[in-house]
Amino acid sequence: MENIFYMREISHYFLHFIFPYFIALLFFKDNWRKVYLILLATMLVDLDHLWAVPIFDPHRGSIGFHLLHTYPMVALYLLGALFLKGNYRIICIGLVLHMVTDFQDFHLWKF
């Protein structure tokens, strides 16, 4: 059980910090540093957790609960990743990656 907890934490932080690095390197070779910083900056979406009571609840998933993690917002992020250009597209890609990370963190690591 303890090993699953550590694997969950490792996968969560890998998807938040390391995977965006590889996305930036692979798809944005010329500007990978800038893109990586933008992808990291999209984690500011978690500021909406501050409005929740309690702020952290291990039995509550972010997706569908917090304002910027609702399904309509996720749909907007997906549309932006598909149809916007430039930095706006990168921001939306980062937000989609963030939502996927939060979704898998809660739904795929039940124990």
PDB file of C-alpha atoms in Angstrom:
ATOM      1  CA  MET A   1       0.000   0.000   0.000  1.00  0.00           C
ATOM      2  CA  GLU A   2       2.826   2.383   0.847  1.00  0.00           C
ATOM      3  CA  ASN A   3       4.512   1.646  -2.500  1.00  0.00           C
ATOM      4  CA  ILE A   4       1.348   2.654  -4.343  1.00  0.00           C
ATOM      5  CA  PHE A   5       1.298   5.951  -2.471  1.00  0.00           C
ATOM      6  CA  TYR A   6       4.869   6.707  -3.545  1.00  0.00           C
ATOM      7  CA  MET A   7       4.193   5.656  -7.143  1.00  0.00           C
ATOM      8  CA  ARG A   8       1.164   7.968  -7.187  1.00  0.00           C
ATOM      9  CA  GLU A   9       3.249  10.891  -5.901  1.00  0.00           C
ATOM     10  CA  ILE A  10       6.065  10.180  -8.334  1.00  0.00           C
ATOM     11  CA  SER A  11       3.691   9.995 -11.302  1.00  0.00           C
ATOM     12  CA  HIS A  12       1.905  13.184 -10.207  1.00  0.00           C
ATOM     13  CA  TYR A  13       5.071  15.250  -9.948  1.00  0.00           C
ATOM     14  CA  PHE A  14       6.589  13.655 -13.047  1.00  0.00           C
ATOM     15  CA  LEU A  15       3.544  14.719 -15.072  1.00  0.00           C
ATOM     16  CA  HIS A  16       3.578  18.226 -13.575  1.00  0.00           C
ATOM     17  CA  PHE A  17       7.313  18.979 -13.857  1.00  0.00           C
ATOM     18  CA  ILE A  18       9.223  16.504 -16.044  1.00  0.00           C
ATOM     19  CA  PHE A  19       6.737  15.607 -18.788  1.00  0.00           C
ATOM     20  CA  PRO A  20       6.212  19.291 -19.772  1.00  0.00           C
ATOM     21  CA  TYR A  21       9.995  19.545 -20.135  1.00  0.00           C
ATOM     22  CA  PHE A  22       9.949  16.739 -22.703  1.00  0.00           C
ATOM     23  CA  ILE A  23       6.938  18.275 -24.471  1.00  0.00           C
ATOM     24  CA  ALA A  24       8.834  21.562 -24.747  1.00  0.00           C
ATOM     25  CA  LEU A  25      12.002  19.870 -26.006  1.00  0.00           C
ATOM     26  CA  LEU A  26      10.209  17.625 -28.483  1.00  0.00           C
ATOM     27  CA  PHE A  27       7.711  20.028 -30.033  1.00  0.00           C
ATOM     28  CA  PHE A  28       9.252  23.474 -29.452  1.00  0.00           C
ATOM     29  CA  LYS A  29      12.990  22.912 -29.990  1.00  0.00           C
ATOM     30  CA  ASP A  30      13.811  26.538 -30.804  1.00  0.00           C
ATOM     31  CA  ASN A  31      12.014  28.035 -27.794  1.00  0.00           C
ATOM     32  CA  TRP A  32      11.923  25.091 -25.395  1.00  0.00           C
ATOM     33  CA  ARG A  33      12.962  27.139 -22.328  1.00  0.00           C
ATOM     34  CA  LYS A  34      10.201  29.693 -22.816  1.00  0.00           C
ATOM     35  CA  VAL A  35       7.637  26.981 -23.543  1.00  0.00           C
ATOM     36  CA  TYR A  36       8.689  24.970 -20.492  1.00  0.00           C
ATOM     37  CA  LEU A  37       8.274  28.025 -18.255  1.00  0.00           C
ATOM     38  CA  ILE A  38       4.832  28.717 -19.735  1.00  0.00           C
ATOM     39  CA  LEU A  39       3.816  25.099 -19.158  1.00  0.00           C
ATOM     40  CA  LEU A  40       5.014  25.336 -15.551  1.00  0.00           C
ATOM     41  CA  ALA A  41       3.169  28.629 -15.094  1.00  0.00           C
ATOM     42  CA  THR A  42      -0.122  26.941 -15.970  1.00  0.00           C
ATOM     43  CA  MET A  43       0.044  25.272 -12.564  1.00  0.00           C
ATOM     44  CA  LEU A  44      -1.207  28.581 -11.220  1.00  0.00           C
ATOM     45  CA  VAL A  45      -4.621  27.202 -12.188  1.00  0.00           C
ATOM     46  CA  ASP A  46      -4.449  25.476  -8.794  1.00  0.00           C
ATOM     47  CA  LEU A  47      -5.055  28.816  -7.089  1.00  0.00           C
ATOM     48  CA  ASP A  48      -8.749  27.952  -7.344  1.00  0.00           C
ATOM     49  CA  HIS A  49      -8.115  25.368  -4.625  1.00  0.00           C
ATOM     50  CA  LEU A  50      -7.798  28.246  -2.159  1.00  0.00           C
ATOM     51  CA  TRP A  51     -11.566  28.894  -2.388  1.00  0.00           C
ATOM     52  CA  ALA A  52     -12.436  25.348  -1.320  1.00  0.00           C
ATOM     53  CA  VAL A  53     -13.284  24.376   2.246  1.00  0.00           C
ATOM     54  CA  PRO A  54     -11.208  22.527   3.260  1.00  0.00           C
ATOM     55  CA  ILE A  55      -8.465  23.613   0.847  1.00  0.00           C
ATOM     56  CA  PHE A  56      -7.192  20.032   0.563  1.00  0.00           C
ATOM     57  CA  ASP A  57      -9.333  16.952   0.881  1.00  0.00           C
ATOM     58  CA  PRO A  58      -7.668  13.659  -0.118  1.00  0.00           C
ATOM     59  CA  HIS A  59     -11.081  12.145  -0.898  1.00  0.00           C
ATOM     60  CA  ARG A  60     -12.088  14.898  -3.335  1.00  0.00           C
ATOM     61  CA  GLY A  61     -10.955  15.096  -6.920  1.00  0.00           C
ATOM     62  CA  SER A  62     -10.069  18.442  -8.451  1.00  0.00           C
ATOM     63  CA  ILE A  63     -11.736  17.798 -11.791  1.00  0.00           C
ATOM     64  CA  GLY A  64     -15.363  18.830 -11.664  1.00  0.00           C
ATOM     65  CA  PHE A  65     -15.045  20.487  -8.268  1.00  0.00           C
ATOM     66  CA  HIS A  66     -12.790  23.546  -8.378  1.00  0.00           C
ATOM     67  CA  LEU A  67     -13.893  26.469 -10.571  1.00  0.00           C
ATOM     68  CA  LEU A  68     -11.018  26.314 -13.057  1.00  0.00           C
ATOM     69  CA  HIS A  69     -11.143  22.501 -13.053  1.00  0.00           C
ATOM     70  CA  THR A  70     -14.810  22.171 -14.112  1.00  0.00           C
ATOM     71  CA  TYR A  71     -15.736  20.224 -17.231  1.00  0.00           C
ATOM     72  CA  PRO A  72     -16.740  23.348 -19.229  1.00  0.00           C
ATOM     73  CA  MET A  73     -13.337  24.879 -18.476  1.00  0.00           C
ATOM     74  CA  VAL A  74     -11.563  21.661 -19.481  1.00  0.00           C
ATOM     75  CA  ALA A  75     -13.504  21.774 -22.762  1.00  0.00           C
ATOM     76  CA  LEU A  76     -12.304  25.363 -23.326  1.00  0.00           C
ATOM     77  CA  TYR A  77      -8.718  24.322 -22.637  1.00  0.00           C
ATOM     78  CA  LEU A  78      -9.049  21.474 -25.164  1.00  0.00           C
ATOM     79  CA  LEU A  79     -10.522  23.764 -27.800  1.00  0.00           C
ATOM     80  CA  GLY A  80      -7.778  26.309 -27.192  1.00  0.00           C
ATOM     81  CA  ALA A  81      -5.082  23.628 -27.529  1.00  0.00           C
ATOM     82  CA  LEU A  82      -6.593  22.612 -30.865  1.00  0.00           C
ATOM     83  CA  PHE A  83      -7.450  25.942 -32.438  1.00  0.00           C
ATOM     84  CA  LEU A  84      -5.452  28.787 -30.869  1.00  0.00           C
ATOM     85  CA  LYS A  85      -1.987  29.826 -31.990  1.00  0.00           C
ATOM     86  CA  GLY A  86       1.233  30.907 -30.304  1.00  0.00           C
ATOM     87  CA  ASN A  87       1.502  31.344 -26.556  1.00  0.00           C
ATOM     88  CA  TYR A  88      -2.254  30.907 -26.097  1.00  0.00           C
ATOM     89  CA  ARG A  89      -1.999  27.410 -27.541  1.00  0.00           C
ATOM     90  CA  ILE A  90       0.940  26.613 -25.250  1.00  0.00           C
ATOM     91  CA  ILE A  91      -1.041  27.835 -22.228  1.00  0.00           C
ATOM     92  CA  CYS A  92      -3.996  25.657 -23.211  1.00  0.00           C
ATOM     93  CA  ILE A  93      -1.724  22.660 -23.761  1.00  0.00           C
ATOM     94  CA  GLY A  94      -0.327  23.182 -20.266  1.00  0.00           C
ATOM     95  CA  LEU A  95      -3.822  23.426 -18.806  1.00  0.00           C
ATOM     96  CA  VAL A  96      -4.898  20.224 -20.580  1.00  0.00           C
ATOM     97  CA  LEU A  97      -1.797  18.427 -19.271  1.00  0.00           C
ATOM     98  CA  HIS A  98      -2.602  19.718 -15.801  1.00  0.00           C
ATOM     99  CA  MET A  99      -6.185  18.441 -15.976  1.00  0.00           C
ATOM    100  CA  VAL A 100      -5.032  15.024 -17.240  1.00  0.00           C
ATOM    101  CA  THR A 101      -2.554  14.856 -14.364  1.00  0.00           C
ATOM    102  CA  ASP A 102      -5.186  15.752 -11.775  1.00  0.00           C
ATOM    103  CA  PHE A 103      -7.679  13.309 -13.307  1.00  0.00           C
ATOM    104  CA  GLN A 104      -5.285  10.360 -13.314  1.00  0.00           C
ATOM    105  CA  ASP A 105      -4.024  11.239  -9.870  1.00  0.00           C
ATOM    106  CA  PHE A 106      -7.479  10.857  -8.345  1.00  0.00           C
ATOM    107  CA  HIS A 107      -9.171   8.243 -10.546  1.00  0.00           C
ATOM    108  CA  LEU A 108      -6.378   5.846 -11.471  1.00  0.00           C
ATOM    109  CA  TRP A 109      -4.670   5.551  -8.090  1.00  0.00           C
ATOM    110  CA  LYS A 110      -7.547   4.474  -5.868  1.00  0.00           C
ATOM    111  CA  PHE A 111      -6.445   2.410  -2.889  1.00  0.00           C
TER     112      PHE A 111
END
